[in-house]
Tab-separated table of C-alpha atoms in Angstrom:
chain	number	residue	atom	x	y	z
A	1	UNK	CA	-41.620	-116.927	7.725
A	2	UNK	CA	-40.459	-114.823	4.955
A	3	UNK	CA	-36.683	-116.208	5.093
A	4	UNK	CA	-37.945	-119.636	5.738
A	5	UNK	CA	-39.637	-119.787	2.779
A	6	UNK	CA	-37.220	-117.747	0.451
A	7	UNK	CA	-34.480	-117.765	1.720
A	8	UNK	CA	-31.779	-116.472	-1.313
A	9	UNK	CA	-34.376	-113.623	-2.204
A	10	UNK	CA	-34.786	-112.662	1.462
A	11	UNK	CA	-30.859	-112.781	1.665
A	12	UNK	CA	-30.314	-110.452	-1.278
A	13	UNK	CA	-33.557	-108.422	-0.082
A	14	UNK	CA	-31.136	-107.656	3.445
A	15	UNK	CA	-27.688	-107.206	1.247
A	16	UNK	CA	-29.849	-104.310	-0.740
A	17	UNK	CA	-31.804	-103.116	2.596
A	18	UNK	CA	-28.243	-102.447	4.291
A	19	UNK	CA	-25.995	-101.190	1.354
A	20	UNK	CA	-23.962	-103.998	0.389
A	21	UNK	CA	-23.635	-105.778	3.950
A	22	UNK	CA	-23.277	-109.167	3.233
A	23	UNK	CA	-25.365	-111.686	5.388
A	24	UNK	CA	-24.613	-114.473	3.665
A	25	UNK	CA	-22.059	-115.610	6.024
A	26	UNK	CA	-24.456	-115.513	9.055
A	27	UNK	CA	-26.361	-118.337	7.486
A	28	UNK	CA	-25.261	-121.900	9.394
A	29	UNK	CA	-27.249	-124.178	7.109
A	30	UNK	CA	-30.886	-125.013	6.547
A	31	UNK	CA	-33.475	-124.613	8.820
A	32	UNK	CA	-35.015	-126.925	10.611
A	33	UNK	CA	-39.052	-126.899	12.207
A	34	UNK	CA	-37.256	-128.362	15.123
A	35	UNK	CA	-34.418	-125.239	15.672
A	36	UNK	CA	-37.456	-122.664	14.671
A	37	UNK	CA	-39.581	-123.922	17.704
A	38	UNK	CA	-36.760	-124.409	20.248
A	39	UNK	CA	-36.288	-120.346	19.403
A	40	UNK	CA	-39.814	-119.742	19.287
A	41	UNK	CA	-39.782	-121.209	22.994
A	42	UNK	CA	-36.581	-118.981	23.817
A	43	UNK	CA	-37.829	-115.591	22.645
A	44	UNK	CA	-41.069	-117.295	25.016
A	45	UNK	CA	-40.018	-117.477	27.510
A	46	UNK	CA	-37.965	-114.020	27.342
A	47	UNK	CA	-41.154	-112.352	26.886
A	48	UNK	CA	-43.180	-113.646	29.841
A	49	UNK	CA	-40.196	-112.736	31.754
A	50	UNK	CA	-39.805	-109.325	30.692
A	51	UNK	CA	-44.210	-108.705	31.012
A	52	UNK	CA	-44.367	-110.134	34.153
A	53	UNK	CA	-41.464	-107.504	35.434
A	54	UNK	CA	-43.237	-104.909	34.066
A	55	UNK	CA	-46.468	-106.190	35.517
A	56	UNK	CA	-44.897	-105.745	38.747
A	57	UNK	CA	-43.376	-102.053	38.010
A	58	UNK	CA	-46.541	-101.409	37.151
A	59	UNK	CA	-48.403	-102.746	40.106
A	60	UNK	CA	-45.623	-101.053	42.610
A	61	UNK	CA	-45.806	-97.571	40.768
A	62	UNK	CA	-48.512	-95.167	41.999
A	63	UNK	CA	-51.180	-94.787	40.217
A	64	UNK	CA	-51.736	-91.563	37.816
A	65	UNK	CA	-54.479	-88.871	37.977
């Protein structure tokens, strides 16, 4: 939210955070609500994925005491 909404602050924020790294050239152009919700669903879908695998461990571990 914060780099969609200042994005040149957030950008100089990073190049300070990391010593002089500049992440300038990792921005591809402006944002869009479409491309933010297409990786909203991505990073989804990733997570249901990776909690129900871990539901499973769980359920096939044995239980503490």
């Amino acid at each position: 939210m914060v780099w969609y909404a200042f994005q040149e602050p957030f950008m100089q924020f990073m190049t300070a955070l990391f010593h002089g790294i500049d992440f300038h050239t990792l921005q591809s152009g402006k944002a869009t609500l479409g491309s933010t919700a297409y990786a909203d669903v991505i990073l989804g879908g990733w997570a249901f994925v990776a909690a129900t695998f871990f539901a499973w461990l769980s359920a096939k571990l044995p239980p503490e005491n």
